Short mmCIF file of C-alpha atoms and ligand atoms in Angstrom, two decimals:
data_model
loop_
_atom_site.label_atom_id
_atom_site.label_comp_id
_atom_site.label_asym_id
_atom_site.label_seq_id
_atom_site.Cartn_x
_atom_site.Cartn_y
_atom_site.Cartn_z
CA UNK A 1 128.46 90.59 143.73
CA UNK A 2 129.48 87.54 141.28
CA UNK A 3 130.40 89.42 137.61
CA UNK A 4 130.44 87.76 134.34
CA UNK A 5 133.75 87.49 132.75
CA UNK A 6 133.87 85.85 128.92
CA UNK A 7 130.71 86.64 127.45
CA UNK A 8 129.66 88.19 124.30
CA UNK A 9 130.36 92.29 125.68
CA UNK A 10 129.18 91.36 129.23
CA UNK A 11 131.83 91.25 130.78
CA UNK A 12 131.62 92.86 134.42
CA UNK A 13 127.84 92.68 134.09
CA UNK A 14 126.19 91.20 136.92
CA UNK A 15 125.54 87.59 136.38
CA UNK A 16 122.75 86.00 137.87
CA UNK A 17 120.74 82.96 138.76
CA UNK A 18 117.88 82.37 136.86
CA UNK A 19 115.34 79.75 137.21
CA UNK A 20 113.48 79.56 133.41
CA UNK A 21 110.11 77.74 134.03
CA UNK A 22 108.66 75.76 131.53
CA UNK A 23 111.10 73.85 128.79
CA UNK A 24 109.02 74.02 125.68
CA UNK A 25 109.73 76.28 122.25
CA UNK A 26 109.96 79.60 124.85
CA UNK A 27 111.72 78.71 128.29
CA UNK A 28 114.54 76.66 125.95
CA UNK A 29 115.37 79.20 123.63
CA UNK A 30 115.36 81.99 126.60
CA UNK A 31 118.11 79.29 128.93
CA UNK A 32 120.25 79.67 125.06
CA UNK A 33 119.86 83.48 125.88
CA UNK A 34 120.64 83.87 129.44
CA UNK A 35 124.13 81.08 128.80
CA UNK A 36 125.07 83.25 126.09
CA UNK A 37 125.53 86.19 128.13
CA UNK A 38 127.43 84.65 130.85
CA UNK A 39 124.67 83.57 133.40
CA UNK A 40 123.85 80.63 135.68
CA UNK A 41 120.77 79.09 134.21
CA UNK A 42 117.94 76.29 136.14
CA UNK A 43 115.38 75.29 133.83
CA UNK A 44 112.75 73.42 135.35
CA UNK A 45 110.73 70.95 133.35
CA UNK A 46 107.71 69.58 134.38
CA UNK A 47 107.60 66.85 131.49
CA UNK A 48 110.29 64.04 131.57
CA UNK A 49 113.62 64.78 128.80
CA UNK A 50 111.39 64.86 125.65
CA UNK A 51 114.68 63.37 123.94
CA UNK A 52 114.34 60.78 125.25
CA UNK A 53 110.27 59.85 124.92
CA UNK A 54 108.72 57.48 121.74
CA UNK A 55 105.44 59.76 121.98
CA UNK A 56 105.37 62.96 123.03
CA UNK A 57 102.20 64.06 123.76
CA UNK A 58 100.60 67.83 123.11
CA UNK A 59 99.95 70.10 120.78
CA UNK A 60 100.34 71.02 117.05
CA UNK A 61 102.77 68.77 115.43
CA UNK A 62 103.97 71.40 113.02
CA UNK A 63 104.03 74.54 113.11
CA UNK A 64 104.57 78.21 110.47
CA UNK A 65 107.58 79.83 111.59
CA UNK A 66 108.34 83.10 110.05
CA UNK A 67 110.22 86.56 109.83
CA UNK A 68 110.06 87.22 113.91
CA UNK A 69 110.93 83.83 114.91
CA UNK A 70 113.96 83.23 112.89
CA UNK A 71 116.26 86.05 113.60
CA UNK A 72 115.61 85.05 117.96
CA UNK A 73 116.76 81.87 116.36
CA UNK A 74 119.30 83.70 114.52
CA UNK A 75 121.20 85.77 117.83
CA UNK A 76 121.83 82.21 119.33
CA UNK A 77 122.80 80.45 116.78
CA UNK A 78 119.80 77.99 115.10
CA UNK A 79 118.57 79.80 112.54
CA UNK A 80 120.38 77.78 109.79
CA UNK A 81 120.71 74.71 111.27
CA UNK A 82 117.02 74.94 112.50
CA UNK A 83 115.29 76.50 109.38
CA UNK A 84 116.92 76.52 106.84
CA UNK A 85 118.21 72.90 107.05
CA UNK A 86 114.86 71.39 108.62
CA UNK A 87 112.27 73.54 108.08
CA UNK A 88 110.22 73.29 104.60
CA UNK A 89 109.96 76.62 103.04
CA UNK A 90 105.93 77.43 101.97
CA UNK A 91 105.80 80.74 99.34
CA UNK A 92 101.97 80.37 99.19
CA UNK A 93 98.35 78.99 100.39
CA UNK A 94 97.20 76.95 98.61
CA UNK A 95 93.27 77.46 98.82
CA UNK A 96 91.11 74.09 98.74
CA UNK A 97 87.59 74.81 97.33
CA UNK A 98 84.53 72.84 97.70
CA UNK A 99 84.78 71.02 94.48
CA UNK A 100 88.15 70.35 94.67
CA UNK A 101 89.87 72.36 92.77
CA UNK A 102 92.45 74.73 93.87
CA UNK A 103 94.47 78.26 93.42
CA UNK A 104 97.27 79.76 94.85
CA UNK A 105 98.35 82.78 96.65
CA UNK A 106 101.81 83.97 96.97
CA UNK A 107 103.12 85.20 100.25
CA UNK A 108 105.07 87.97 98.81
CA UNK A 109 107.79 87.95 96.08
CA UNK A 110 109.28 85.16 94.64
CA UNK A 111 111.53 84.19 97.43
CA UNK A 112 109.31 85.19 100.37
CA UNK A 113 108.42 82.37 102.68
CA UNK A 114 107.20 80.89 106.13
CA UNK A 115 108.64 77.15 107.03
CA UNK A 116 106.64 74.35 108.34
CA UNK A 117 108.96 73.07 111.22
CA UNK A 118 108.21 70.10 113.52
CA UNK A 119 107.59 70.95 117.39
CA UNK A 120 109.19 68.44 119.00
CA UNK A 121 112.03 68.46 116.17
CA UNK A 122 112.44 72.22 117.64
CA UNK A 123 112.30 71.82 120.95
CA UNK A 124 114.53 69.37 121.25
CA UNK A 125 117.21 71.34 119.16
CA UNK A 126 116.72 73.82 121.64
CA UNK A 127 116.99 71.54 124.55
CA UNK A 128 120.03 70.37 123.45
CA UNK A 129 121.10 73.80 122.09
CA UNK A 130 120.70 75.44 126.03
CA UNK A 131 122.45 71.95 127.34
CA UNK A 132 125.55 72.57 125.16
CA UNK A 133 126.34 75.54 127.37
CA UNK A 134 128.22 74.47 130.73
CA UNK A 135 126.16 77.42 132.21
CA UNK A 136 122.62 75.83 132.11
CA UNK A 137 120.72 73.21 134.00
CA UNK A 138 118.72 71.08 133.31
CA UNK A 139 115.77 69.72 135.15
CA UNK A 140 112.68 67.15 134.01
CA UNK A 141 110.27 66.22 136.18
CA UNK A 142 109.70 68.89 138.20
CA UNK A 143 106.47 70.68 138.52
CA UNK A 144 106.14 74.05 140.05
CA UNK A 145 103.47 74.14 142.45
CA UNK A 146 104.10 76.87 144.35
CA UNK A 147 106.26 80.14 144.72
CA UNK A 148 107.08 83.56 146.24
CA UNK A 149 108.10 85.32 143.68
CA UNK A 150 109.36 88.50 145.34
CA UNK A 151 111.41 86.49 146.95
CA UNK A 152 112.60 84.45 144.29
CA UNK A 153 111.39 81.52 145.84
CA UNK A 154 110.14 77.96 143.92
CA UNK A 155 108.50 74.56 145.23
CA UNK A 156 108.85 71.88 142.92
CA UNK A 157 107.21 68.50 142.57
CA UNK A 158 108.99 65.94 141.77
CA UNK A 159 106.86 63.55 139.07
CA UNK A 160 106.04 61.16 139.81
CA UNK A 161 106.97 60.89 143.07
CA UNK A 162 105.95 63.82 144.48
CA UNK A 163 109.11 64.45 146.21
CA UNK A 164 108.72 68.10 146.91
CA UNK A 165 111.94 70.85 146.25
CA UNK A 166 112.36 74.13 147.59
CA UNK A 167 114.86 76.50 145.09
CA UNK A 168 115.66 79.96 144.86
CA UNK A 169 117.07 82.23 142.36
CA UNK A 170 117.71 85.83 141.79
CA UNK A 171 115.18 86.07 138.83
CA UNK A 172 112.47 83.81 138.00
CA UNK A 173 111.32 83.29 134.43
CA UNK A 174 107.90 81.88 133.66
CA UNK A 175 107.78 79.99 129.96
CA UNK A 176 104.85 77.79 131.33
CA UNK A 177 102.58 78.25 128.62
CA UNK A 178 99.08 79.29 128.43
CA UNK A 179 98.02 77.89 131.90
CA UNK A 180 101.19 79.09 133.53
CA UNK A 181 101.61 78.43 137.24
CA UNK A 182 104.11 81.38 137.65
CA UNK A 183 101.74 83.72 136.01
CA UNK A 184 98.68 82.23 138.52
CA UNK A 185 101.20 83.48 141.28
CA UNK A 186 102.10 86.26 139.88
CA UNK A 187 98.04 87.58 139.55
CA UNK A 188 97.89 87.45 143.44
CA UNK A 189 99.48 91.11 143.65
CA UNK A 190 97.32 93.82 143.44
CA UNK A 191 97.40 95.66 140.33
CA UNK A 192 97.84 92.29 138.39
CA UNK A 193 95.12 92.40 135.30
CA UNK A 194 94.08 89.22 133.38
CA UNK A 195 91.01 87.98 131.34
CA UNK A 196 91.12 84.69 129.58
CA UNK A 197 88.67 83.71 126.46
CA UNK A 198 87.72 80.62 124.83
CA UNK A 199 86.48 80.10 121.51
CA UNK A 200 83.45 78.32 120.76
CA UNK A 201 85.95 76.37 117.90
CA UNK A 202 88.04 73.30 119.20
CA UNK A 203 90.96 71.75 117.04
CA UNK A 204 91.86 68.03 116.09
CA UNK A 205 94.74 66.85 114.00
CA UNK A 206 94.97 64.20 111.23
CA UNK A 207 97.39 63.02 109.20
CA UNK A 208 97.73 62.81 105.56
CA UNK A 209 100.48 60.13 104.66
CA UNK A 210 103.15 59.99 102.65
CA UNK A 211 102.59 58.77 98.88
CA UNK A 212 103.89 54.99 98.70
CA UNK A 213 107.31 56.74 96.23
CA UNK A 214 108.08 58.47 100.29
CA UNK A 215 107.15 61.92 98.32
CA UNK A 216 104.63 64.13 99.59
CA UNK A 217 101.16 63.77 98.54
CA UNK A 218 100.07 67.34 97.99
CA UNK A 219 101.87 70.24 96.38
CA UNK A 220 104.91 70.32 99.02
CA UNK A 221 105.80 73.86 99.94
CA UNK A 222 102.49 75.70 100.46
CA UNK A 223 100.25 76.08 103.10
CA UNK A 224 96.95 74.14 102.28
CA UNK A 225 93.88 75.78 103.65
CA UNK A 226 89.82 74.66 102.98
CA UNK A 227 88.32 77.72 104.15
CA UNK A 228 84.60 76.78 104.86
CA UNK A 229 83.52 79.67 106.89
CA UNK A 230 82.43 77.88 110.20
CA UNK A 231 85.02 74.81 109.57
CA UNK A 232 88.07 74.93 108.71
CA UNK A 233 91.19 72.87 108.05
CA UNK A 234 94.70 73.76 107.70
CA UNK A 235 97.60 71.37 106.46
CA UNK A 236 101.27 72.12 107.12
CA UNK A 237 104.18 69.72 105.01
CA UNK A 238 106.24 67.53 107.40
CA UNK A 239 110.54 66.48 106.89
CA UNK A 240 108.80 62.66 106.37
CA UNK A 241 106.83 63.54 103.46
CA UNK A 242 103.06 63.47 105.94
CA UNK A 243 100.96 66.44 106.23
CA UNK A 244 99.40 67.22 109.81
CA UNK A 245 95.98 68.72 108.92
CA UNK A 246 94.35 70.75 111.63
CA UNK A 247 90.35 70.82 111.66
CA UNK A 248 89.28 73.79 113.37
CA UNK A 249 85.29 73.43 114.16
CA UNK A 250 82.87 74.48 117.60
CA UNK A 251 82.98 71.89 120.00
CA UNK A 252 79.16 71.43 119.14
CA UNK A 253 79.97 70.52 115.46
CA UNK A 254 82.45 68.13 116.41
CA UNK A 255 79.98 67.04 119.26
CA UNK A 256 77.57 65.85 116.57
CA UNK A 257 80.04 63.40 114.67
CA UNK A 258 79.84 60.78 117.01
CA UNK A 259 80.03 57.30 114.59
CA UNK A 260 82.05 56.86 111.45
CA UNK A 261 79.46 56.95 109.93
CA UNK A 262 78.08 60.38 110.31
CA UNK A 263 82.32 61.75 110.44
CA UNK A 264 82.60 60.27 106.65
CA UNK A 265 79.18 61.61 105.37
CA UNK A 266 80.69 65.16 106.86
CA UNK A 267 84.16 64.90 105.39
CA UNK A 268 82.63 64.33 101.95
CA UNK A 269 80.31 66.91 102.17
CA UNK A 270 82.69 69.54 103.44
CA UNK A 271 86.40 68.27 102.74
CA UNK A 272 85.82 65.78 99.73
CA UNK A 273 89.42 66.51 98.08
CA UNK A 274 90.75 65.46 102.03
CA UNK A 275 89.12 62.70 102.41
CA UNK A 276 91.16 60.12 100.08
CA UNK A 277 94.11 61.62 101.05
CA UNK A 278 94.44 61.03 104.56
CA UNK A 279 92.21 57.46 103.91
CA UNK A 280 88.72 56.28 105.49
CA UNK A 281 89.98 54.01 107.28
CA UNK A 282 93.01 56.32 108.73
CA UNK A 283 90.31 59.17 109.25
CA UNK A 284 88.14 57.01 111.35
CA UNK A 285 91.07 55.90 113.40
CA UNK A 286 92.59 58.97 113.86
CA UNK A 287 89.86 61.13 114.34
CA UNK A 288 88.24 58.65 117.17
CA UNK A 289 91.23 58.64 118.84
CA UNK A 290 92.01 61.55 120.59
CA UNK A 291 89.60 64.36 121.83
CA UNK A 292 89.26 68.06 119.86
CA UNK A 293 91.94 70.72 122.40
CA UNK A 294 90.54 74.33 123.12
CA UNK A 295 91.39 77.05 122.04
CA UNK A 296 92.32 80.17 124.32
CA UNK A 297 93.31 83.57 124.40
CA UNK A 298 95.00 85.19 127.35
CA UNK A 299 95.95 88.55 128.23
CA UNK A 300 97.56 90.12 131.35
CA UNK A 301 99.76 92.11 133.19
CA UNK A 302 102.70 93.68 133.99
CA UNK A 303 104.79 90.67 133.37
CA UNK A 304 106.75 91.21 135.69
CA UNK A 305 107.03 91.71 139.46
CA UNK A 306 110.00 94.23 140.16
CA UNK A 307 113.62 92.29 139.61
CA UNK A 308 112.94 89.07 140.07
CA UNK A 309 109.79 87.44 138.05
CA UNK A 310 108.50 87.95 134.60
CA UNK A 311 106.58 85.85 132.43
CA UNK A 312 107.10 85.22 128.70
CA UNK A 313 105.97 83.85 125.64
CA UNK A 314 102.40 81.68 125.95
CA UNK A 315 102.47 82.43 129.74
CA UNK A 316 102.12 86.09 128.95
CA UNK A 317 100.32 86.33 126.04
CA UNK A 318 98.41 83.20 125.08
CA UNK A 319 96.69 83.78 121.30
CA UNK A 320 94.66 81.83 119.38
CA UNK A 321 96.78 80.11 116.50
CA UNK A 322 94.50 82.66 113.21
CA UNK A 323 97.53 84.43 112.67
CA UNK A 324 100.47 81.64 112.86
CA UNK A 325 101.92 84.35 115.42
CA UNK A 326 102.13 82.43 118.75
CA UNK A 327 105.41 80.85 118.78
CA UNK A 328 106.99 83.78 116.75
CA UNK A 329 105.83 86.40 119.80
CA UNK A 330 107.38 84.71 121.84
CA UNK A 331 110.70 84.12 120.48
CA UNK A 332 110.52 87.40 119.70
CA UNK A 333 110.08 88.45 123.56
CA UNK A 334 113.59 86.23 123.63
CA UNK A 335 115.33 88.25 121.46
CA UNK A 336 113.94 91.74 122.78
CA UNK A 337 113.92 90.49 126.46
CA UNK A 338 117.59 90.06 125.94
CA UNK A 339 118.19 93.50 124.32
CA UNK A 340 116.86 95.45 127.21
CA UNK A 341 118.67 94.10 129.85
CA UNK A 342 121.87 94.13 127.61
CA UNK A 343 120.80 98.08 126.97
CA UNK A 344 120.60 98.30 130.95
CA UNK A 345 123.67 96.30 131.56
CA UNK A 346 121.66 93.25 133.27
CA UNK A 347 120.45 96.08 135.57
CA UNK A 348 117.53 93.37 136.07
CA UNK A 349 114.95 95.63 137.59
CA UNK A 350 114.50 98.92 135.33
CA UNK A 351 114.83 96.14 132.34
CA UNK A 352 112.24 94.14 133.20
CA UNK A 353 110.01 97.05 133.76
CA UNK A 354 110.96 98.29 130.40
CA UNK A 355 110.27 94.54 129.20
CA UNK A 356 106.94 94.69 130.22
CA UNK A 357 105.66 97.76 129.48
CA UNK A 358 107.30 98.24 125.97
CA UNK A 359 106.04 94.50 124.84
CA UNK A 360 102.57 94.37 126.60
CA UNK A 361 100.72 96.77 123.72
CA UNK A 362 102.37 94.71 120.96
CA UNK A 363 102.12 90.96 122.52
CA UNK A 364 97.92 92.46 122.95
CA UNK A 365 97.73 93.62 119.38
CA UNK A 366 98.73 90.46 117.67
CA UNK A 367 96.16 88.44 120.60
CA UNK A 368 93.53 90.82 119.24
CA UNK A 369 94.69 90.72 115.63
CA UNK A 370 94.48 86.77 116.00
CA UNK A 371 90.80 87.11 117.50
CA UNK A 372 89.96 89.32 114.60
CA UNK A 373 91.37 86.93 112.21
CA UNK A 374 89.29 84.30 114.36
CA UNK A 375 86.15 86.35 113.82
CA UNK A 376 86.91 87.38 110.42
CA UNK A 377 87.63 83.98 108.73
CA UNK A 378 84.71 82.31 110.23
CA UNK A 379 81.84 84.44 109.21
CA UNK A 380 83.62 86.52 105.94
CA UNK A 381 85.62 83.61 103.95
CA UNK A 382 82.95 83.54 101.83
CA UNK A 383 81.89 86.93 101.41
CA UNK A 384 82.08 88.62 98.24
CA UNK A 385 82.33 92.11 99.75
CA UNK A 386 85.66 90.50 101.88
CA UNK A 387 86.74 88.64 98.88
CA UNK A 388 87.03 92.20 96.68
CA UNK A 389 88.91 93.89 99.75
CA UNK A 390 91.34 91.30 99.86
CA UNK A 391 92.03 90.81 96.23
CA UNK A 392 92.35 94.92 95.74
CA UNK A 393 94.77 94.73 98.63
CA UNK A 394 97.23 92.22 97.05
CA UNK A 395 96.62 94.44 93.80
CA UNK A 396 97.71 97.93 95.54
CA UNK A 397 100.33 95.49 97.51
CA UNK A 398 102.00 94.23 93.94
CA UNK A 399 101.58 98.33 92.41
CA UNK A 400 103.15 99.74 95.53
CA UNK A 401 104.77 96.94 97.22
CA UNK A 402 106.87 99.51 99.25
CA UNK A 403 103.93 101.56 100.03
CA UNK A 404 100.95 99.30 100.63
CA UNK A 405 101.91 96.83 102.79
CA UNK A 406 98.95 94.51 103.56
CA UNK A 407 98.39 93.22 107.56
CA UNK A 408 99.60 89.80 107.47
CA UNK A 409 103.13 91.00 105.65
CA UNK A 410 104.06 93.29 108.30
CA UNK A 411 103.08 91.08 110.46
CA UNK A 412 104.44 87.69 108.85
CA UNK A 413 107.84 89.28 107.30
CA UNK A 414 108.38 92.48 108.98
CA UNK A 415 110.02 93.26 112.77
CA UNK A 416 107.47 96.22 112.95
CA UNK A 417 105.89 96.33 116.58
CA UNK A 418 102.48 94.95 116.73
CA UNK A 419 100.35 97.82 117.29
CA UNK A 420 102.37 99.37 114.68
CA UNK A 421 100.87 96.70 112.42
CA UNK A 422 97.35 97.89 113.42
CA UNK A 423 97.86 101.70 113.28
CA UNK A 424 99.61 100.53 109.53
CA UNK A 425 96.31 98.70 108.89
CA UNK A 426 94.09 101.30 110.14
CA UNK A 427 95.89 104.28 108.11
CA UNK A 428 95.02 101.64 104.85
CA UNK A 429 91.37 101.65 105.78
CA UNK A 430 91.84 105.66 106.10
CA UNK A 431 93.22 106.00 102.75
CA UNK A 432 90.96 104.46 100.96
CA UNK A 433 89.27 108.00 100.87
CA UNK A 434 91.98 109.96 101.47
CA UNK A 435 95.72 110.41 101.53
CA UNK A 436 96.06 111.81 105.01
CA UNK A 437 98.92 110.74 107.41
CA UNK A 438 100.94 109.18 104.63
CA UNK A 439 103.91 110.73 105.12
CA UNK A 440 104.06 109.74 108.90
CA UNK A 441 103.37 106.24 107.82
CA UNK A 442 106.81 106.31 105.65
CA UNK A 443 108.55 107.45 108.35
CA UNK A 444 107.67 105.22 110.56
CA UNK A 445 108.04 102.06 108.46
CA UNK A 446 110.93 102.47 106.95
CA UNK A 447 112.80 101.67 110.95
CA UNK A 448 111.25 98.63 111.15
CA UNK A 449 112.16 96.64 107.73
CA UNK A 450 115.25 95.13 107.85
CA UNK A 451 116.21 91.95 104.89
P1 FAD B 501 104.23 76.00 125.89
O1 FAD B 501 105.29 75.43 124.27
O2 FAD B 501 102.80 75.80 125.90
O3 FAD B 501 105.56 75.67 126.70
C1 FAD B 501 105.51 75.54 127.99
C2 FAD B 501 106.07 74.20 128.83
O4 FAD B 501 106.14 74.49 130.14
C3 FAD B 501 105.87 72.90 128.41
O5 FAD B 501 106.29 72.00 128.35
C4 FAD B 501 105.21 72.46 130.17
O6 FAD B 501 105.01 71.12 130.03
C5 FAD B 501 105.95 73.39 130.94
N1 FAD B 501 104.74 73.47 131.98
C6 FAD B 501 103.78 73.71 132.44
N2 FAD B 501 103.19 74.21 133.50
C7 FAD B 501 104.82 73.42 133.97
C8 FAD B 501 104.95 73.50 135.60
N3 FAD B 501 104.01 74.24 136.79
N4 FAD B 501 106.43 73.12 136.02
C9 FAD B 501 107.21 73.21 134.94
N5 FAD B 501 107.05 72.98 134.00
C10 FAD B 501 105.47 73.72 133.00
N6 FAD B 501 102.51 79.11 116.69
C11 FAD B 501 103.64 80.04 115.79
O7 FAD B 501 104.34 81.14 115.96
N7 FAD B 501 103.04 79.36 114.58
C12 FAD B 501 102.37 78.48 114.20
O8 FAD B 501 101.99 77.63 112.64
C13 FAD B 501 101.73 77.73 114.72
N8 FAD B 501 100.33 77.53 115.29
C14 FAD B 501 99.82 76.49 116.24
C15 FAD B 501 98.50 75.36 116.31
C16 FAD B 501 97.99 75.53 116.88
C17 FAD B 501 96.62 74.73 116.84
C18 FAD B 501 98.08 75.83 118.33
C19 FAD B 501 97.22 75.68 119.89
C20 FAD B 501 99.34 76.71 118.54
C21 FAD B 501 99.84 77.11 117.52
N9 FAD B 501 100.96 78.55 117.67
C22 FAD B 501 101.94 78.41 116.87
C23 FAD B 501 101.25 78.65 119.24
C24 FAD B 501 102.13 78.10 119.54
O9 FAD B 501 102.52 76.31 119.50
C25 FAD B 501 102.44 78.54 120.56
O10 FAD B 501 102.77 80.20 121.37
C26 FAD B 501 103.94 78.24 121.37
O11 FAD B 501 104.22 76.82 121.56
C27 FAD B 501 104.52 78.50 122.88
O12 FAD B 501 105.56 78.21 123.57
P2 FAD B 501 105.72 78.88 125.34
O13 FAD B 501 107.01 77.72 125.43
O14 FAD B 501 105.72 80.10 125.29
O15 FAD B 501 104.84 77.52 125.43
C1 EGU B 502 96.49 78.00 111.77
C2 EGU B 502 96.93 76.90 112.29
C3 EGU B 502 96.06 81.30 106.23
C4 EGU B 502 99.36 76.60 111.60
C5 EGU B 502 95.01 82.73 108.92
C6 EGU B 502 96.38 82.77 106.89
C7 EGU B 502 97.89 78.63 110.98
C8 EGU B 502 98.94 78.37 111.11
C9 EGU B 502 96.43 83.29 107.41
C10 EGU B 502 97.95 76.43 112.23
C11 EGU B 502 94.98 81.47 107.30
C12 EGU B 502 94.83 81.45 108.54
C13 EGU B 502 99.18 83.23 108.21
C14 EGU B 502 100.65 83.05 108.09
C15 EGU B 502 99.35 81.23 109.18
C16 EGU B 502 97.88 82.99 105.67
C17 EGU B 502 98.46 84.54 108.35
C18 EGU B 502 97.55 80.33 110.53
C19 EGU B 502 99.58 79.16 110.05
C20 EGU B 502 96.62 85.82 107.71
C21 EGU B 502 99.13 73.95 112.80
N1 EGU B 502 98.46 82.31 109.29
N2 EGU B 502 98.98 80.38 110.04
N3 EGU B 502 97.45 84.69 108.10
O1 EGU B 502 97.83 84.12 105.01
O2 EGU B 502 99.55 85.74 108.49
O3 EGU B 502 98.11 81.76 104.84
O4 EGU B 502 98.00 74.98 112.78
F1 EGU B 502 94.55 80.09 107.22
S1 EGU B 502 100.60 80.99 108.94
CL1 EGU B 502 93.34 81.29 109.71
CL2 EGU B 502 101.94 84.16 107.08
#
């Protein structure tokens, strides 16, 4: 058995050959973590090297990065470069009412913010960071088509030639996204659970271009929201002073917007203030240039097969985007996996088992919260009782910032395990009537807040 020398306090630990399937956000970060510990890492990605592409097809152009994602980037030395330097801080939401008026609701104290980061920038930077390790080897245009995960054997099909290649590794890490091929192979095993749910809403991305003087067309340091019940729009700022606007709407409603006239009438009715910002012509051409994409939520488990295979990120727990936590949770997977491997001195079997059993309830918790938020936003945004509850929540938080933590605060600004965030919320719901449990809660809470 080969052992590790000269890497991050891992000297003498076994050196493993790791194959990471999927070079998206989570796969590339995971490659950095394994490389940092001195292992031999092979990263297999279906697409070509995105750094050489002019246009990258696929999902959401920018994302909201919060505390959990940042902590994971920090441990491989990338937080400063990717977040502090490139990210655009958003200190509050800005709500756009139907009449065009706006109001802002801060995320927390003055300096508390989330960051808008470009997916492509993040992915390219992570690839470059991974490749800087001499022990990382990237293989592009390689599609995993089958695997014997118990044996660590994988079959890749080269794109576009369809040439077949067999590969072996001691550990296969599936970071190949919501429609994971590694997961498909895994779920053939007995005692593996799997469920997926599509929501009736799809999403489509639009763009608010920069003003002619090169500045943002709306106040820059906000996450802009147009809540309209069954329809919703969200906008996040980009570095080039444009905005990526995401429209969420049921597929059947998308279907009704089949002419430029109907589209413009719809926007003028529901998002009148956004029309001049996007521009009527651009709205029409961008809208009809692509089809709305579906949103899927996946729960499965366990995440490992013995000591030879593991799934992380969306492959393990794809969620609807209504908490802005998918990537954050995937990045947190990387950090927690590294910690558990270190704890077990890279005795992979027990480490994977512990990761899977401890992470699964938390991953399912955030998947559930995101789905719950979807339902809540769709059905309740305009209902009085809901708005009052939110106001009371903020008021209590401002009066007792250390005691009364709204749910989104523990999710977005703390390291509290997601399942604990739900318990915290359940406690609050109860406290509206009793003061019970307060002591337990305080003790639990203290452990998870770090600055
Ligand atoms: P992916 O990013 O999907 O990467 C998977 C990679 O695997 C891809 O590169 C793919 O090409 C490759 N691959 C797939 N199959 C194979 C195969 N067979 N062989 C080889 N390679 C393969 N999260 C946030 O934290 N904040 C947000 O604000 C946010 N907003 C979102 C908005 C929308 C509209 C959506 C849809 C999601 C959003 N998310 C957000 C979630 C976030 O996009 C995902 O959680 C994140 O991309 C997961 O990363 P991943 O690496 O696990 O998967
Ligand atoms: C959806 C799509 C606002 C990016 C949930 C908030 C999201 C994001 C919210 C997308 C919302 C919704 C939270 C953050 C974030 C809010 C959050 C959602 C980023 C409860 C690019 N959500 N998102 N909650 O609090 O905790 O601002 O596409 F509209 S960031 Cl749906 Cl904090």
